[in-house]
PDB file of C-alpha atoms in Angstrom:
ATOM      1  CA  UNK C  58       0.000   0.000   0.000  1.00 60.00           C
ATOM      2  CA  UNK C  59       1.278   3.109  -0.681  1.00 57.00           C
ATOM      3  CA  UNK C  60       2.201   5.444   2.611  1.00 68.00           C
ATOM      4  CA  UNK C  61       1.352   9.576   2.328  1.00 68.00           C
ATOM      5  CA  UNK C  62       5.041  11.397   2.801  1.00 67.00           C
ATOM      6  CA  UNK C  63       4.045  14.676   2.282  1.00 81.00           C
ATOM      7  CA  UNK C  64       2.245  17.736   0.743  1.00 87.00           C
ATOM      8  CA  UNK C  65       4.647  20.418  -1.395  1.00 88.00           C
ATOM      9  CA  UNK C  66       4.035  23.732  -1.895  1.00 89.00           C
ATOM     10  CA  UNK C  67       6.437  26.284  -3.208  1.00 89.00           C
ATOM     11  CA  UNK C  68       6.963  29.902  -0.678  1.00 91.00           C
ATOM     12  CA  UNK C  69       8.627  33.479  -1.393  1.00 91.00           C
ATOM     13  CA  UNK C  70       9.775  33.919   2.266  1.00 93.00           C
ATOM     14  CA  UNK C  71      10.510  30.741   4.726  1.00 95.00           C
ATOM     15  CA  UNK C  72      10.769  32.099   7.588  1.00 96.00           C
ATOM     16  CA  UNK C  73       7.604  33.708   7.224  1.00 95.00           C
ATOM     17  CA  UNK C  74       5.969  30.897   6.477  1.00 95.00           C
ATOM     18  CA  UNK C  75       7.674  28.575   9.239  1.00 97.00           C
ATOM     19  CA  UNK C  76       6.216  31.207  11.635  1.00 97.00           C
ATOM     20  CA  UNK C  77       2.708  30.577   9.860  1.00 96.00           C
ATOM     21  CA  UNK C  78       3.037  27.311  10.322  1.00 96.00           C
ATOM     22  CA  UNK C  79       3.950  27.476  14.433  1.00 96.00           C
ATOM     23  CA  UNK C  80       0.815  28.701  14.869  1.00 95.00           C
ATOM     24  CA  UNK C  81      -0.768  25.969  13.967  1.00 93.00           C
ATOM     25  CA  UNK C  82       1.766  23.867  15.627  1.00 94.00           C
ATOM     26  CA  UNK C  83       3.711  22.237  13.305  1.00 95.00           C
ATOM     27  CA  UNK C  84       7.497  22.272  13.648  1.00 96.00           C
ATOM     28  CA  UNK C  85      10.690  21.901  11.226  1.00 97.00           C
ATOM     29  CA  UNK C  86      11.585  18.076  11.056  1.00 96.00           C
ATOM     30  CA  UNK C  87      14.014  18.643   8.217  1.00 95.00           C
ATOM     31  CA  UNK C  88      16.346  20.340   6.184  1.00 97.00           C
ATOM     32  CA  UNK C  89      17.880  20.115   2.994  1.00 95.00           C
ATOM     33  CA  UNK C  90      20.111  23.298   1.095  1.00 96.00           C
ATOM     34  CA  UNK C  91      21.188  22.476  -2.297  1.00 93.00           C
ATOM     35  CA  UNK C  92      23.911  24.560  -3.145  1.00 92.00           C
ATOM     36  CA  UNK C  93      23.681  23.444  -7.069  1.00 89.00           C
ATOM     37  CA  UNK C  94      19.933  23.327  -7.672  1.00 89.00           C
ATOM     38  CA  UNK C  95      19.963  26.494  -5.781  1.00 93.00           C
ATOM     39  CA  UNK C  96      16.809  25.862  -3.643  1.00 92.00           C
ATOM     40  CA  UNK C  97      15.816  25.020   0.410  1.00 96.00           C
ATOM     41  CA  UNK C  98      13.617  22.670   1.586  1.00 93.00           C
ATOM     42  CA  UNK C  99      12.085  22.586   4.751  1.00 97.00           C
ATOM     43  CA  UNK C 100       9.960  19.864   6.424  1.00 93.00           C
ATOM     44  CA  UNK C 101       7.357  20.399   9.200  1.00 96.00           C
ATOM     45  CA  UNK C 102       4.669  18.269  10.751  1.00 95.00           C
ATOM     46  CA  UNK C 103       3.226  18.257  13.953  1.00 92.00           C
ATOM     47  CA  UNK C 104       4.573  16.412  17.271  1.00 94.00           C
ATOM     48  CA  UNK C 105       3.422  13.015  17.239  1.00 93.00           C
ATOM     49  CA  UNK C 106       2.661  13.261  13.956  1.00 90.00           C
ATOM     50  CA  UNK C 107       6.216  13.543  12.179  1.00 90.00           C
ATOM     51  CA  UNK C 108       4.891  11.070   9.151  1.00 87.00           C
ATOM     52  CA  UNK C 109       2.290  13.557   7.741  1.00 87.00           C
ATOM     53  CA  UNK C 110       4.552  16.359   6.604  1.00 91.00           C
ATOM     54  CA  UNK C 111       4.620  19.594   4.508  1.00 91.00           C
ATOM     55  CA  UNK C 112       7.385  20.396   2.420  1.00 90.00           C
ATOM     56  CA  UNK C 113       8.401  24.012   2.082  1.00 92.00           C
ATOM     57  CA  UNK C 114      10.280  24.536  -1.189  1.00 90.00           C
ATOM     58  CA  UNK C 115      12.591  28.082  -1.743  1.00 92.00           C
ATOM     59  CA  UNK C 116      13.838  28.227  -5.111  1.00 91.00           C
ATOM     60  CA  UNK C 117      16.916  30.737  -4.306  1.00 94.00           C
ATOM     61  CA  UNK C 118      17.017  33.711  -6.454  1.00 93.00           C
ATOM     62  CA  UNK C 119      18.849  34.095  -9.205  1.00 92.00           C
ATOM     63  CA  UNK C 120      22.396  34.924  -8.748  1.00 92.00           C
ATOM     64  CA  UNK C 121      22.592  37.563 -11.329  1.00 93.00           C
ATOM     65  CA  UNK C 122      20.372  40.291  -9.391  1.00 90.00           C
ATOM     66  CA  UNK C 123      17.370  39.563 -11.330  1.00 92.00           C
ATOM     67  CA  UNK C 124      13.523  38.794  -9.487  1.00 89.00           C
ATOM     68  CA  UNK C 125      13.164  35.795  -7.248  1.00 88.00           C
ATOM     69  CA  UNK C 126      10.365  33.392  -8.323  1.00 84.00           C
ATOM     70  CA  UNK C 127       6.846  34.640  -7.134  1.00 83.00           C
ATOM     71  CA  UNK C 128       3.456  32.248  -6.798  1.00 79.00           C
ATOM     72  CA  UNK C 129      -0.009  33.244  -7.594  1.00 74.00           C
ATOM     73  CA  UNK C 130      -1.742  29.763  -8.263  1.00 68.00           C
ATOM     74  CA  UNK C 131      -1.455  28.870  -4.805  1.00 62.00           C
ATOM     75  CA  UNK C 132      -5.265  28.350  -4.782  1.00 54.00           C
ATOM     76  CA  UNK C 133      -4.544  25.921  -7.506  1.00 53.00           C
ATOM     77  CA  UNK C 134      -3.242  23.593  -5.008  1.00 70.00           C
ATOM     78  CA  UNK C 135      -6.503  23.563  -3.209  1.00 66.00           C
ATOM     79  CA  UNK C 136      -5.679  23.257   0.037  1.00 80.00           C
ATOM     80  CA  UNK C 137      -4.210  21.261   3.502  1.00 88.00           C
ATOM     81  CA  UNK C 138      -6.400  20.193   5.961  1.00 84.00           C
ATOM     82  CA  UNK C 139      -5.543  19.938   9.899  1.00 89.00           C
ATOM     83  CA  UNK C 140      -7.806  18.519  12.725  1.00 88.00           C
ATOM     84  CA  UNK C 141      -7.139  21.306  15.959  1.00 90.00           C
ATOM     85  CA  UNK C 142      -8.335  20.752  19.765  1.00 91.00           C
ATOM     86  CA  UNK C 143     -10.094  23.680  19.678  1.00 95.00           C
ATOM     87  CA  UNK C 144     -10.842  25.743  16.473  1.00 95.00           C
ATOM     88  CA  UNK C 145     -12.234  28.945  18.385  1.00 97.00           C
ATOM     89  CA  UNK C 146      -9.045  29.029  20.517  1.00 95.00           C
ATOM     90  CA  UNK C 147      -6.919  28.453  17.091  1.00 95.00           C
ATOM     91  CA  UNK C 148      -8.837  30.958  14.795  1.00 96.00           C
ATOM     92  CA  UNK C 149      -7.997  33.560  17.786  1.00 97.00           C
ATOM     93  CA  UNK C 150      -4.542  32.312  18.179  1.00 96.00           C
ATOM     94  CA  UNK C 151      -4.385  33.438  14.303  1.00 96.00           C
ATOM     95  CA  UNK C 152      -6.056  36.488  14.194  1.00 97.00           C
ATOM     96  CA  UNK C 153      -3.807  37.598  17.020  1.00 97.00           C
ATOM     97  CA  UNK C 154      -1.214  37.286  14.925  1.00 97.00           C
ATOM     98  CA  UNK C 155      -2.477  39.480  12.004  1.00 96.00           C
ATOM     99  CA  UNK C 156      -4.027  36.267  10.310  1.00 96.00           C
ATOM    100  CA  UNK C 157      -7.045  36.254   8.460  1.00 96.00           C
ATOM    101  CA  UNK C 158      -9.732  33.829   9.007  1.00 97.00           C
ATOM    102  CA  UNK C 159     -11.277  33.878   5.488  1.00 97.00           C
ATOM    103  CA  UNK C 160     -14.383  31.207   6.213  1.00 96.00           C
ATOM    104  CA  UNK C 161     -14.642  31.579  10.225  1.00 97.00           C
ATOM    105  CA  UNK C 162     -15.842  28.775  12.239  1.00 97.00           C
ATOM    106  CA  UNK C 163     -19.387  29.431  12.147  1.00 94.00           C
ATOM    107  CA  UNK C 164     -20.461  26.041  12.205  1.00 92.00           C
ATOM    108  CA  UNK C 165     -18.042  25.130  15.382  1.00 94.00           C
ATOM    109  CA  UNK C 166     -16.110  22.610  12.899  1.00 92.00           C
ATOM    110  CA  UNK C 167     -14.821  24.399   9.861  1.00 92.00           C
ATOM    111  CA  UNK C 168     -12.419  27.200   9.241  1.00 95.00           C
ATOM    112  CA  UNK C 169     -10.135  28.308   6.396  1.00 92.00           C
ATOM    113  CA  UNK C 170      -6.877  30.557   6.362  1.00 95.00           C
ATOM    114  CA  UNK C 171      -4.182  31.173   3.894  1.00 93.00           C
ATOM    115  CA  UNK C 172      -0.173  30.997   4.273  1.00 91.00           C
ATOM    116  CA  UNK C 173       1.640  33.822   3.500  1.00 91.00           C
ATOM    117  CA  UNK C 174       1.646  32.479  -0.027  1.00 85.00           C
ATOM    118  CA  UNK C 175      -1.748  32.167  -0.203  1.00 85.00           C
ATOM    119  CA  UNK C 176      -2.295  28.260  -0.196  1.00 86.00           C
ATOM    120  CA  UNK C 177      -5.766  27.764   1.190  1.00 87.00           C
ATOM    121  CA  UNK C 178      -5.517  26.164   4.852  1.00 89.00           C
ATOM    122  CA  UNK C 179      -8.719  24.412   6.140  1.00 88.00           C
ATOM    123  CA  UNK C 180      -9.117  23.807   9.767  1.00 91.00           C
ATOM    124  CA  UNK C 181     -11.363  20.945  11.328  1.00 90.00           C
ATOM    125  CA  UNK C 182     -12.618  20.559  14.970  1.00 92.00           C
ATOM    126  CA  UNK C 183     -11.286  17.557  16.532  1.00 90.00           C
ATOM    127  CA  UNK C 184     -15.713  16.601  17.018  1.00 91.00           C
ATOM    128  CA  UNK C 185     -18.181  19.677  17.082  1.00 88.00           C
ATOM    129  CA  UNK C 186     -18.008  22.740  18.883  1.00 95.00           C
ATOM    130  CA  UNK C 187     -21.478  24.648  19.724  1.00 96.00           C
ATOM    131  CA  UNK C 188     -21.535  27.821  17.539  1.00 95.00           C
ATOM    132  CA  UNK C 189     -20.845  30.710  19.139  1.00 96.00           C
ATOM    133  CA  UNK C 190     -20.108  34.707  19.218  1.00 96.00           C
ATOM    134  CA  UNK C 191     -17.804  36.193  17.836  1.00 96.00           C
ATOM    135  CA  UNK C 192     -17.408  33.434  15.279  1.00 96.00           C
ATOM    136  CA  UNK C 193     -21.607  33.191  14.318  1.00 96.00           C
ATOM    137  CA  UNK C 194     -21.503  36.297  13.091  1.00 97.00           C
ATOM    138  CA  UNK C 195     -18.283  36.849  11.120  1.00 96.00           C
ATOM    139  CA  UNK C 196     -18.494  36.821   7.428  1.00 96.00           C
ATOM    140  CA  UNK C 197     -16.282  35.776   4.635  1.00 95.00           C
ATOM    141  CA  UNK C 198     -12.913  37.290   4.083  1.00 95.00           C
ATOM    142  CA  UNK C 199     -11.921  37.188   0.076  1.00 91.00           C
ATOM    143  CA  UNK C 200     -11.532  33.686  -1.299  1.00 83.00           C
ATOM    144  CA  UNK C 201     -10.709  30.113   0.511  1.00 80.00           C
TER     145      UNK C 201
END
Protein backbone atom coordinates (compact mmCIF):
# COMPACT_ATOMS: atom_id res chain seq x y z
CA UNK A 1 0.00 0.00 0.00
CA UNK A 2 1.28 3.11 -0.68
CA UNK A 3 2.20 5.44 2.61
CA UNK A 4 1.35 9.58 2.33
CA UNK A 5 5.04 11.40 2.80
CA UNK A 6 4.05 14.68 2.28
CA UNK A 7 2.25 17.74 0.74
CA UNK A 8 4.65 20.42 -1.39
CA UNK A 9 4.03 23.73 -1.90
CA UNK A 10 6.44 26.28 -3.21
CA UNK A 11 6.96 29.90 -0.68
CA UNK A 12 8.63 33.48 -1.39
CA UNK A 13 9.77 33.92 2.27
CA UNK A 14 10.51 30.74 4.73
CA UNK A 15 10.77 32.10 7.59
CA UNK A 16 7.60 33.71 7.22
CA UNK A 17 5.97 30.90 6.48
CA UNK A 18 7.67 28.57 9.24
CA UNK A 19 6.22 31.21 11.64
CA UNK A 20 2.71 30.58 9.86
CA UNK A 21 3.04 27.31 10.32
CA UNK A 22 3.95 27.48 14.43
CA UNK A 23 0.82 28.70 14.87
CA UNK A 24 -0.77 25.97 13.97
CA UNK A 25 1.77 23.87 15.63
CA UNK A 26 3.71 22.24 13.31
CA UNK A 27 7.50 22.27 13.65
CA UNK A 28 10.69 21.90 11.23
CA UNK A 29 11.59 18.08 11.06
CA UNK A 30 14.01 18.64 8.22
CA UNK A 31 16.35 20.34 6.18
CA UNK A 32 17.88 20.11 2.99
CA UNK A 33 20.11 23.30 1.10
CA UNK A 34 21.19 22.48 -2.30
CA UNK A 35 23.91 24.56 -3.15
CA UNK A 36 23.68 23.44 -7.07
CA UNK A 37 19.93 23.33 -7.67
CA UNK A 38 19.96 26.49 -5.78
CA UNK A 39 16.81 25.86 -3.64
CA UNK A 40 15.82 25.02 0.41
CA UNK A 41 13.62 22.67 1.59
CA UNK A 42 12.09 22.59 4.75
CA UNK A 43 9.96 19.86 6.42
CA UNK A 44 7.36 20.40 9.20
CA UNK A 45 4.67 18.27 10.75
CA UNK A 46 3.23 18.26 13.95
CA UNK A 47 4.57 16.41 17.27
CA UNK A 48 3.42 13.02 17.24
CA UNK A 49 2.66 13.26 13.96
CA UNK A 50 6.22 13.54 12.18
CA UNK A 51 4.89 11.07 9.15
CA UNK A 52 2.29 13.56 7.74
CA UNK A 53 4.55 16.36 6.60
CA UNK A 54 4.62 19.59 4.51
CA UNK A 55 7.38 20.40 2.42
CA UNK A 56 8.40 24.01 2.08
CA UNK A 57 10.28 24.54 -1.19
CA UNK A 58 12.59 28.08 -1.74
CA UNK A 59 13.84 28.23 -5.11
CA UNK A 60 16.92 30.74 -4.31
CA UNK A 61 17.02 33.71 -6.45
CA UNK A 62 18.85 34.09 -9.21
CA UNK A 63 22.40 34.92 -8.75
CA UNK A 64 22.59 37.56 -11.33
CA UNK A 65 20.37 40.29 -9.39
CA UNK A 66 17.37 39.56 -11.33
CA UNK A 67 13.52 38.79 -9.49
CA UNK A 68 13.16 35.79 -7.25
CA UNK A 69 10.36 33.39 -8.32
CA UNK A 70 6.85 34.64 -7.13
CA UNK A 71 3.46 32.25 -6.80
CA UNK A 72 -0.01 33.24 -7.59
CA UNK A 73 -1.74 29.76 -8.26
CA UNK A 74 -1.45 28.87 -4.81
CA UNK A 75 -5.27 28.35 -4.78
CA UNK A 76 -4.54 25.92 -7.51
CA UNK A 77 -3.24 23.59 -5.01
CA UNK A 78 -6.50 23.56 -3.21
CA UNK A 79 -5.68 23.26 0.04
CA UNK A 80 -4.21 21.26 3.50
CA UNK A 81 -6.40 20.19 5.96
CA UNK A 82 -5.54 19.94 9.90
CA UNK A 83 -7.81 18.52 12.73
CA UNK A 84 -7.14 21.31 15.96
CA UNK A 85 -8.34 20.75 19.76
CA UNK A 86 -10.09 23.68 19.68
CA UNK A 87 -10.84 25.74 16.47
CA UNK A 88 -12.23 28.94 18.39
CA UNK A 89 -9.05 29.03 20.52
CA UNK A 90 -6.92 28.45 17.09
CA UNK A 91 -8.84 30.96 14.80
CA UNK A 92 -8.00 33.56 17.79
CA UNK A 93 -4.54 32.31 18.18
CA UNK A 94 -4.39 33.44 14.30
CA UNK A 95 -6.06 36.49 14.19
CA UNK A 96 -3.81 37.60 17.02
CA UNK A 97 -1.21 37.29 14.93
CA UNK A 98 -2.48 39.48 12.00
CA UNK A 99 -4.03 36.27 10.31
CA UNK A 100 -7.04 36.25 8.46
CA UNK A 101 -9.73 33.83 9.01
CA UNK A 102 -11.28 33.88 5.49
CA UNK A 103 -14.38 31.21 6.21
CA UNK A 104 -14.64 31.58 10.23
CA UNK A 105 -15.84 28.78 12.24
CA UNK A 106 -19.39 29.43 12.15
CA UNK A 107 -20.46 26.04 12.20
CA UNK A 108 -18.04 25.13 15.38
CA UNK A 109 -16.11 22.61 12.90
CA UNK A 110 -14.82 24.40 9.86
CA UNK A 111 -12.42 27.20 9.24
CA UNK A 112 -10.13 28.31 6.40
CA UNK A 113 -6.88 30.56 6.36
CA UNK A 114 -4.18 31.17 3.89
CA UNK A 115 -0.17 31.00 4.27
CA UNK A 116 1.64 33.82 3.50
CA UNK A 117 1.65 32.48 -0.03
CA UNK A 118 -1.75 32.17 -0.20
CA UNK A 119 -2.30 28.26 -0.20
CA UNK A 120 -5.77 27.76 1.19
CA UNK A 121 -5.52 26.16 4.85
CA UNK A 122 -8.72 24.41 6.14
CA UNK A 123 -9.12 23.81 9.77
CA UNK A 124 -11.36 20.94 11.33
CA UNK A 125 -12.62 20.56 14.97
CA UNK A 126 -11.29 17.56 16.53
CA UNK A 127 -15.71 16.60 17.02
CA UNK A 128 -18.18 19.68 17.08
CA UNK A 129 -18.01 22.74 18.88
CA UNK A 130 -21.48 24.65 19.72
CA UNK A 131 -21.53 27.82 17.54
CA UNK A 132 -20.85 30.71 19.14
CA UNK A 133 -20.11 34.71 19.22
CA UNK A 134 -17.80 36.19 17.84
CA UNK A 135 -17.41 33.43 15.28
CA UNK A 136 -21.61 33.19 14.32
CA UNK A 137 -21.50 36.30 13.09
CA UNK A 138 -18.28 36.85 11.12
CA UNK A 139 -18.49 36.82 7.43
CA UNK A 140 -16.28 35.78 4.63
CA UNK A 141 -12.91 37.29 4.08
CA UNK A 142 -11.92 37.19 0.08
CA UNK A 143 -11.53 33.69 -1.30
CA UNK A 144 -10.71 30.11 0.51
Amino acid sequence: MPKFLHSMIRVTDVDKTIAFFDLLGLKEVKRFDSEQGRFTLVYLAAPGDEDAQVELTYNWPPTDGSAGETYDGGRNFGHIAYQVQNIYETCQTLMDAGVTINRPPRDGHMAFVRTPDNISIELLQDGRLEPAEPWVSMPNVGAW
